Coordinates of C-alpha atoms in Angstrom, one line a residue:
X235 CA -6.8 5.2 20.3
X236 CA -6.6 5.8 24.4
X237 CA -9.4 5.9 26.3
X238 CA -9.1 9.4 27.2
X239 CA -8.6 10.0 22.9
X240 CA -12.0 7.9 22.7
X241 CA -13.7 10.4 25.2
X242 CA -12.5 13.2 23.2
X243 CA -13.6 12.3 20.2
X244 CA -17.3 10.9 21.7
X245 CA -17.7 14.5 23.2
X246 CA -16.6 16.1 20.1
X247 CA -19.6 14.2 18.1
X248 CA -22.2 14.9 20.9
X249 CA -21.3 18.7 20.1
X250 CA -21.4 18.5 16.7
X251 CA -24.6 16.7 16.4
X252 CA -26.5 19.5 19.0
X253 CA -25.4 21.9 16.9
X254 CA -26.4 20.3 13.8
X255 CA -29.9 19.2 15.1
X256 CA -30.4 22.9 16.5
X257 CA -29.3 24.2 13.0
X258 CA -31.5 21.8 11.1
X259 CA -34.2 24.3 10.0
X260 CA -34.8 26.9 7.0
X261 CA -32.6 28.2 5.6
X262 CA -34.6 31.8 6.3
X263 CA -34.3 31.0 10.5
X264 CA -30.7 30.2 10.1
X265 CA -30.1 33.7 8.6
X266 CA -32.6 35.7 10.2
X267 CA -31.4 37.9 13.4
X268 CA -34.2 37.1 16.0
X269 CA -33.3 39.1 18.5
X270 CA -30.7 42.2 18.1
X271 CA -28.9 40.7 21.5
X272 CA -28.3 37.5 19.6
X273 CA -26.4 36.7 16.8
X274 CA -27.8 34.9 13.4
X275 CA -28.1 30.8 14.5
X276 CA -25.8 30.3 11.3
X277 CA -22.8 32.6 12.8
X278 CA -22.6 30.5 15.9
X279 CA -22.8 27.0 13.6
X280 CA -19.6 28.6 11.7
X281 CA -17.8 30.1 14.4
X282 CA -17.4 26.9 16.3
X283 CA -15.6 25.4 13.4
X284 CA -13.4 28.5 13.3
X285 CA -13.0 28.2 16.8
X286 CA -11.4 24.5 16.5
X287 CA -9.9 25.5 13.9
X288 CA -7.8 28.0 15.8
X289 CA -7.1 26.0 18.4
X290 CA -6.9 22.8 17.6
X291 CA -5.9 22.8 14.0
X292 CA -3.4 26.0 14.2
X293 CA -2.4 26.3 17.9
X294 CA -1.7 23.0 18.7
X295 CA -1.3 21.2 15.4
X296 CA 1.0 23.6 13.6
X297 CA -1.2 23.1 10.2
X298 CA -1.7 26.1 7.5
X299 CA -5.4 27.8 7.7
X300 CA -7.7 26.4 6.0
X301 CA -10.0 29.9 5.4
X302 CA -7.7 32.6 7.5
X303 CA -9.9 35.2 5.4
X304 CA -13.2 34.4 7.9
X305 CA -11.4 34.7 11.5
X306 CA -12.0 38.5 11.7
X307 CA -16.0 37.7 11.2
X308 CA -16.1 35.2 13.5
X309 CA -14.5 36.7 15.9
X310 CA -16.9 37.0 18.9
X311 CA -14.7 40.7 19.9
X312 CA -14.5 42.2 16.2
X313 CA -18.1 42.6 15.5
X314 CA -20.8 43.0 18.4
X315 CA -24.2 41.0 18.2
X316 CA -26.2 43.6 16.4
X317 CA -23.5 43.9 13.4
X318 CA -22.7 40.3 12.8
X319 CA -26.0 40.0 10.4
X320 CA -24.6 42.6 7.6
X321 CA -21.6 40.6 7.3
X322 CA -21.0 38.4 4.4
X323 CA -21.9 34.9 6.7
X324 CA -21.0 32.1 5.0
X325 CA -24.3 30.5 3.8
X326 CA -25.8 27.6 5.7
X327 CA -24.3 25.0 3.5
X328 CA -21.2 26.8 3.1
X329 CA -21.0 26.7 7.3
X330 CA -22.2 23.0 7.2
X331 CA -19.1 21.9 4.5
X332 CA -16.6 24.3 6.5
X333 CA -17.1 22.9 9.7
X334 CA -17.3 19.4 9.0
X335 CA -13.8 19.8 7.1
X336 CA -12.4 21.2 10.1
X337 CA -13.8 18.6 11.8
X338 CA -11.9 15.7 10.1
X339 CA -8.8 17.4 10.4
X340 CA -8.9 17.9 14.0
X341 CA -9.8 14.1 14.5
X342 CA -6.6 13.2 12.8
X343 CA -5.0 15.4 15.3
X344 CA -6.6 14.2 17.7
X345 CA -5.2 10.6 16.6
X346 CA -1.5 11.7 16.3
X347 CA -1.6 14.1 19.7
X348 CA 0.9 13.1 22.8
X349 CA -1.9 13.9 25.3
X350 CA 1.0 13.1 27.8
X351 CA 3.7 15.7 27.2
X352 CA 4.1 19.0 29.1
X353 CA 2.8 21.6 26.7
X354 CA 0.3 22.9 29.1
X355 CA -2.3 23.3 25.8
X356 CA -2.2 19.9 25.2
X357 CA -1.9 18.0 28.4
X358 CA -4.5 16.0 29.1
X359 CA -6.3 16.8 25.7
X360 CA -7.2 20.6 27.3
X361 CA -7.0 21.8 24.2
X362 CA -10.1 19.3 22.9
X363 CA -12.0 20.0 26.2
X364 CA -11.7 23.7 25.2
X365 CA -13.2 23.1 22.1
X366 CA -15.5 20.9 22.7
X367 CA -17.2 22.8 26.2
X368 CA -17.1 26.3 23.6
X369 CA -19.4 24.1 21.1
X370 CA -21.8 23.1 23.9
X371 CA -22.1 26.5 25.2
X372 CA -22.6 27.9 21.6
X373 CA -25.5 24.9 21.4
X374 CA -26.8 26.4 24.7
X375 CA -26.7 29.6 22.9
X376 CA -28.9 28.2 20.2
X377 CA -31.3 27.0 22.2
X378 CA -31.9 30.9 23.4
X379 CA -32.3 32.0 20.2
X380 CA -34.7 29.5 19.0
X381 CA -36.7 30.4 22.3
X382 CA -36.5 34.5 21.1
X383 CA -37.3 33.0 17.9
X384 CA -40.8 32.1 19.3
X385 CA -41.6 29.6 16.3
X386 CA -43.2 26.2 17.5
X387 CA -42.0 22.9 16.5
X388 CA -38.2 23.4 16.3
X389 CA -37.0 22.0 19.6
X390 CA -37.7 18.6 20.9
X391 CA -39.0 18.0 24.4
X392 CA -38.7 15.0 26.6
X393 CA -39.9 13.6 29.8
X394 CA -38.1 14.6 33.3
X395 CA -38.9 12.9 36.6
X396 CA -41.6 13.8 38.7
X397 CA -41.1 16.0 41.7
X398 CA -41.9 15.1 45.6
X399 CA -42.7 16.9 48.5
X400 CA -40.4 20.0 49.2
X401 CA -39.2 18.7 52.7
X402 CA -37.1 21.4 54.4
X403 CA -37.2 24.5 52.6
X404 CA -33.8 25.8 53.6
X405 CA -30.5 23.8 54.8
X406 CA -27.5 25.0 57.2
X407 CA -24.5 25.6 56.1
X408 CA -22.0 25.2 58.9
X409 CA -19.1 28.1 59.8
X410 CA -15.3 27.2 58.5
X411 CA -13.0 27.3 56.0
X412 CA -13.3 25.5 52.4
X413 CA -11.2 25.2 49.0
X414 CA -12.8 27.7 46.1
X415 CA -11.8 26.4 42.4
X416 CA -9.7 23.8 41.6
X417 CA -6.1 23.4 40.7
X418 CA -6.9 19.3 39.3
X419 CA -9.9 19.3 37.2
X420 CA -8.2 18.6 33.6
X421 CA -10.5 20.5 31.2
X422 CA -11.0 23.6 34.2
X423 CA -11.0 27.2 32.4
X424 CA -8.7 29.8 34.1
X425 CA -11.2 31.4 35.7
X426 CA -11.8 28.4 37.9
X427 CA -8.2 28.5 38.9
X428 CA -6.1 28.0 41.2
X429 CA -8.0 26.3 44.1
X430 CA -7.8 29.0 47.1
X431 CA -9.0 28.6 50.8
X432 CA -12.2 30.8 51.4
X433 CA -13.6 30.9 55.3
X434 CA -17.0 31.7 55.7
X435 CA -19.2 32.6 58.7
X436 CA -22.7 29.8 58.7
X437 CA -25.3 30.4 56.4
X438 CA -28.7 29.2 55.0
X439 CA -29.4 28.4 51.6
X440 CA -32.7 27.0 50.0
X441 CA -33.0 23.4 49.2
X442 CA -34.0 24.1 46.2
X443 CA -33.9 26.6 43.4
X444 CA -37.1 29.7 43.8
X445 CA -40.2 27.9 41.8
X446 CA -42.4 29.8 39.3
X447 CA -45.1 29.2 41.8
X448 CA -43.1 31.1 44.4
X449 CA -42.0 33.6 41.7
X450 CA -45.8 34.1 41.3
X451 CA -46.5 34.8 44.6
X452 CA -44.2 37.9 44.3
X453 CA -45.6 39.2 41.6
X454 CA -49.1 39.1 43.1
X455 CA -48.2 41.0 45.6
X456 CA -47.0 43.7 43.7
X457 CA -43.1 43.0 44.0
X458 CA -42.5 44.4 40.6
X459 CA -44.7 47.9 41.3
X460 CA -42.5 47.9 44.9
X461 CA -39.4 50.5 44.7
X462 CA -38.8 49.2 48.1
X463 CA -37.2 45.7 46.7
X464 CA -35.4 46.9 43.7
X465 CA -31.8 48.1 43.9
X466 CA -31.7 51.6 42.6
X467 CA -30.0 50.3 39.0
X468 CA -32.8 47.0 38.9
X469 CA -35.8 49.8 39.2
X470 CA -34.6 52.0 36.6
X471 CA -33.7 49.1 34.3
X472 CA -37.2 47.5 35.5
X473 CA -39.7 51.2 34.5
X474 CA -37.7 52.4 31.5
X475 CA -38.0 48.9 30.2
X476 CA -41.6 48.3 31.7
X477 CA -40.9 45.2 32.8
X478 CA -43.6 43.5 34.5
X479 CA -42.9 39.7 34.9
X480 CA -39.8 37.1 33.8
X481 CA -39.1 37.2 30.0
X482 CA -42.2 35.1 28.1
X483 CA -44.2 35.3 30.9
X484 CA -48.1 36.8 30.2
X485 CA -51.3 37.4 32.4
X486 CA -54.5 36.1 31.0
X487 CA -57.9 35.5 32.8
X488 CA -56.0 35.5 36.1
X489 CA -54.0 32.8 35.7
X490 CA -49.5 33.6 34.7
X491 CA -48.9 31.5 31.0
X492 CA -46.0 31.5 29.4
X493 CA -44.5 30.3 25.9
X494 CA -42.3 28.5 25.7
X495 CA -40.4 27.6 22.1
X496 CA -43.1 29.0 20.7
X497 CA -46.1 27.3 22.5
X498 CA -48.8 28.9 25.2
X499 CA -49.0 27.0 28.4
X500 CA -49.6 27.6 32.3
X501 CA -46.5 28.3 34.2
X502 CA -45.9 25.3 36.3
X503 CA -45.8 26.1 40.1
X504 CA -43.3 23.4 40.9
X505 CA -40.2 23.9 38.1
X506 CA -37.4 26.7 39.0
X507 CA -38.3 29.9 37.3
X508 CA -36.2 30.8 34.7
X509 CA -35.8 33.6 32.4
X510 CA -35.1 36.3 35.3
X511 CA -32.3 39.0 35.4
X512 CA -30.3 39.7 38.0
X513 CA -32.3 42.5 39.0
X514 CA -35.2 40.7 39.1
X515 CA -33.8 38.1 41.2
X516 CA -32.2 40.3 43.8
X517 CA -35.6 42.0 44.0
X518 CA -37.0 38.7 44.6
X519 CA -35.0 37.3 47.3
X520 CA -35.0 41.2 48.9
X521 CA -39.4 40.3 49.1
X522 CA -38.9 37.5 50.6
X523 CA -36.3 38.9 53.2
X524 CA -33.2 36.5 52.3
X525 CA -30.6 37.8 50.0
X526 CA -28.9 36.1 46.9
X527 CA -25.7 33.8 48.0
X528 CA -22.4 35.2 46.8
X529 CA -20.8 32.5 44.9
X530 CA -18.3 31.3 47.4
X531 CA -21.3 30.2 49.3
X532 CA -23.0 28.8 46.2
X533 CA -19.8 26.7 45.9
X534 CA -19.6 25.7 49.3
X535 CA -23.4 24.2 49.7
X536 CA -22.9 22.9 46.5
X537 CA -19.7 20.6 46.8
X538 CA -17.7 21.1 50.2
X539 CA -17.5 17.6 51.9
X540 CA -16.8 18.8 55.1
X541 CA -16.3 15.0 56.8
X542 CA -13.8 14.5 53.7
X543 CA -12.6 18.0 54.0
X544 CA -12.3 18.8 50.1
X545 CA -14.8 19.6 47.1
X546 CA -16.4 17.3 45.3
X547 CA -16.8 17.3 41.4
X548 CA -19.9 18.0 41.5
X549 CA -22.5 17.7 44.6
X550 CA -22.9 14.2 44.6
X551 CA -19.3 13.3 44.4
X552 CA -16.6 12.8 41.6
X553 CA -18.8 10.8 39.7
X554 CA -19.6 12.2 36.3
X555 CA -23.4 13.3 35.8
X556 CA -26.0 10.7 35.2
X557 CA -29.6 10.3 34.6
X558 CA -30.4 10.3 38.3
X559 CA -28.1 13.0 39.4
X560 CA -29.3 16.1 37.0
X561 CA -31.2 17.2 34.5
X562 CA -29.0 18.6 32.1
X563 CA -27.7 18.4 28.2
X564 CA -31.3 19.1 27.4
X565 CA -33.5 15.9 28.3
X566 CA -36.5 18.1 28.1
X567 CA -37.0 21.3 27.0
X568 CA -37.2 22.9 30.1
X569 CA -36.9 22.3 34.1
X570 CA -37.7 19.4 36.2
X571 CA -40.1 20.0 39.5
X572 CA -38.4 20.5 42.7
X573 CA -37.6 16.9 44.6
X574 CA -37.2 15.4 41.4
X575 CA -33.0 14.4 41.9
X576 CA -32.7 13.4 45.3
X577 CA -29.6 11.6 44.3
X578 CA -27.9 14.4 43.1
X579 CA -27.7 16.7 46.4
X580 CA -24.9 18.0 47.9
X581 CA -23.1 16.7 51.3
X582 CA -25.1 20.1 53.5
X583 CA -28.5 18.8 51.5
X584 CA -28.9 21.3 48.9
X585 CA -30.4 19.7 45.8
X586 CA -30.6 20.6 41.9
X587 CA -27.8 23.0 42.1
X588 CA -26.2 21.4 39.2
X589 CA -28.8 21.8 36.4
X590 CA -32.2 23.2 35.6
X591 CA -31.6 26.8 35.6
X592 CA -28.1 29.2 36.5
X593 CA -28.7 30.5 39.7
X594 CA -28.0 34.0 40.1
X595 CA -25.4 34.8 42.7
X596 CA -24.2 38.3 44.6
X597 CA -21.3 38.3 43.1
X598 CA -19.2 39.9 40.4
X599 CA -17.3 38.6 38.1
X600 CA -13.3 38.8 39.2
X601 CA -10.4 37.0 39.3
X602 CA -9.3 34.7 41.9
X603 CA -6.2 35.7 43.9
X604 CA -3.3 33.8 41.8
X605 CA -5.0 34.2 38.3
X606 CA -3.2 33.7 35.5
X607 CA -5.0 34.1 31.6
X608 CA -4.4 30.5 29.7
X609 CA -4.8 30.3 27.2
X610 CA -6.0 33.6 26.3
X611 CA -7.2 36.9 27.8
X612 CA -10.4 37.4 25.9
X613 CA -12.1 33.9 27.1
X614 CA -12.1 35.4 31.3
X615 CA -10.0 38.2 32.1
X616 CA -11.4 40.9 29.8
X617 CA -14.8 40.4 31.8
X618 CA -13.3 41.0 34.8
X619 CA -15.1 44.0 37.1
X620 CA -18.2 45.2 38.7
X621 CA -20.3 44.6 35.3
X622 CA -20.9 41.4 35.0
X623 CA -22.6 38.8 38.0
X624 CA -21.5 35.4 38.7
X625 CA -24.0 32.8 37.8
X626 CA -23.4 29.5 38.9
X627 CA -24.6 25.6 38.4
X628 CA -25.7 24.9 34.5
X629 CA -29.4 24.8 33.3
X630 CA -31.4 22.0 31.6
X631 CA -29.6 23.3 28.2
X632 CA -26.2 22.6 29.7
X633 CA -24.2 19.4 28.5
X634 CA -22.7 17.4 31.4
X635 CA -19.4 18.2 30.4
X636 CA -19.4 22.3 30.4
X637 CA -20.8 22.0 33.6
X638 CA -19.0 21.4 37.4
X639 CA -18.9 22.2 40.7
X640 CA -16.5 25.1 40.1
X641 CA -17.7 26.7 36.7
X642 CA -18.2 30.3 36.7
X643 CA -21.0 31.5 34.4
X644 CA -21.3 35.4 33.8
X645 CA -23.4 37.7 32.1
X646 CA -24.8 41.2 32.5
X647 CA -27.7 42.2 35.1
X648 CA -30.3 42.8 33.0
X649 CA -30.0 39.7 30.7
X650 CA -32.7 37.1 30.8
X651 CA -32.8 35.4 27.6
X652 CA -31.0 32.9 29.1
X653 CA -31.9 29.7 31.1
X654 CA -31.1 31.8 34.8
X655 CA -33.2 31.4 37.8
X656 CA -31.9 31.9 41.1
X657 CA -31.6 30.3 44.9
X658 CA -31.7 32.4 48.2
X659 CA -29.3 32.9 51.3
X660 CA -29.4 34.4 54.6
X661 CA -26.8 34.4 58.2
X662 CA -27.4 31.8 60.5
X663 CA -28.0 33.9 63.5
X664 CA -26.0 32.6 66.5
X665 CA -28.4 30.1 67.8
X666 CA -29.2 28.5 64.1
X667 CA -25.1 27.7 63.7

């Protein structure tokens, strides 16, 4: 087997075994809906087989279906969230013994595959990248649901580096042209493509993502009883909801706590706060008179080389990710302090942009100019529109490989049951550039 064939297949495993350790729990969790915005934990463990086998086993192996009479149920666009737990779901071990014979099969194409021809589906393994980045995203999907699911003792936690002092709280950004997306990253989804020149005027950006402590601050001063800071769609989300703080966040004997999988503790002033929507994080950075960056700016502070004059891979250069770099693929079960990867900044000085939490940019979610759906329409293009915000970057539940300078992460405003925190932006005025 190639080295790239070797990769492949050592990716593949690492996916299968997340989603086998986050599955690994009563039968009652697996089947129970814990939140009506998230699907049963034992539809996503099945739907990733049927995923792979799809693509992997049908599109680019030519072999017959091996259950053709489950694709319409676990088809993320036939059924919405809320429906998906009246279906007849295949059983837990039914999911385990379907899956793991999809599993051998696609290994044995993996083994037989010409990873060298043309085919655009099969060049360079893109097929197997697709698969195995949609079975760590469905793992990062897990990991949600088992924080909604608010019982203790189901996911590990780890140690994380300590932080250090915060420095400079905000780094320049200097005026000029850069390349957006890429047009050479192998395993690069469409909506990443093709690499386009983007020229923007100089900017600030924080060092480092908005910490719970600074979160905190905001809601001390009243930020979420404050019309003034809320677009008008964030305050009407923000009273009919009665939103008062980030999802799992409490008040109790003056002091902000928080659970987290299922366990009470004290928010920590120095991690990233997570669990915010959009709204809530363009309130935010509205209070504290910056603005969220759009995403061409995220992408800029977070990979341009300006003295090489291209993008790197990810901020600290072409290197994949490493223990020093980031803290992602779920190390701990949560984020690491501020200062705690200063190997892993970008060329401007921007650190932890890849990892810890998905920042929340400006932006919505649209096609670059060029676009072209491969190798379907429903993974980017029906998205596509003013509904959806760009986030950007990966979280601490991210693998290393679903995660790069150039992936584009959407989701709805108003969703926070997902890993999402945020950075601010503001114009250099002309003195600052």
């Amino acid at each position: 087997m190639s080295g790239l064939k070797e990769r492949i297949a050592a990716e593949l495993e690492a996916g299968r075994a997340r989603s086998l350790a986050y599955t690994d729990v009563d039968d009652e969790v697996l089947v129970r809906q814990h939140s009506p915005i998230m699907s049963p934990l034992v539809w996503d463990l099945a739907h990733v087989g049927n995923y792979e086998e799809l693509w992997v086993l049908r599109e680019a192996g030519g072999l017959t279906p091996l259950r053709p009479e489950i694709d319409e149920m676990y088809d993320a666009f036939a059924h919405p969230r809320g429906e998906r737990p009246a279906l007849p779901l295949l059983r837990p071990d039914e999911a385990r013994a379907y899956i793991a014979g999809v599993r051998g099969r696609v290994l044995d194409v993996l083994d037989a595959a010409d990873l060298s021809r043309p085919d655009p589906l099969c060049s360079q393994g893109l097929v197997f990248g697709l698969v195995m980045q949609h079975e760590h995203q469905h793992d990062e999907t897990m990991l949600a649901t088992l924080q909604l699911c608010g019982l203790p003792g189901l996911v590990r936690d780890g140690d994380l580096p300590a932080g250090r002092p915060a420095g400079a709280a905000e780094v320049l950004v200097p005026a000029g042209p850069f390349t957006a997306g890429t047009g050479t990253l192998p395993w690069a989804y469409d909506n990443e493509r093709p690499a386009h020149r983007v020229d923007l005027p100089a900017y600030w950006i924080d060092r480092f993502p908005v910490t719970c402590g600074a979160y905190a601050a905001f809601l001390d001063d009243g930020g979420y009883e404050d019309p003034r800071w809320w677009s008008p769609g964030g305050w009407e989300w923000r009273v009919r909801r009665e939103v008062r703080a980030p999802l799992f966040w409490t008040r109790e004997a003056g002091a902000w706590w928080r659970t987290r999988f299922g366990r009470p503790e004290p928010v920590p002033a120095e991690e990233p706060v997570q669990h915010v929507s959009w709204f809530e994080a363009d309130a935010y950075a509205r209070w504290a008179g910056r603005r969220l960056p759009t995403e061409a700016e995220w992408e800029k502070a977070c990979g341009w080389d300006p003295h090489a004059g291209r993008a790197r891979a990810y901020p600290w250069g072409d290197a994949e990710p490493g223990p020093r770099h980031a803290n992602l693929g779920h190390r701990a079960s949560r984020p690491a302090p501020v200062g705690a990867f200063p190997s892993g900044a970008s060329p401007c000085g921007a650190e932890q942009m890849i990892g810890e939490v998905w920042e929340w940019t400006s932006s919505c979610f649209l096609p670059y100019p060029g676009f072209r759906a491969f190798p379907y329409r429903q993974y980017s293009e029906v998205f596509f529109g003013d509904h959806y915000r760009v986030l950007r970057g990966g979280s601490w539940a991210t693998h290393p490989s679903a995660v790069r300078t150039t992936f584009r992460n959407w989701d709805l405003p108003h969703r926070r049951q997902i890993f999402a925190g945020l950075r601010c932006a503001r114009p250099a005025a002309p003195g600052e550039a």
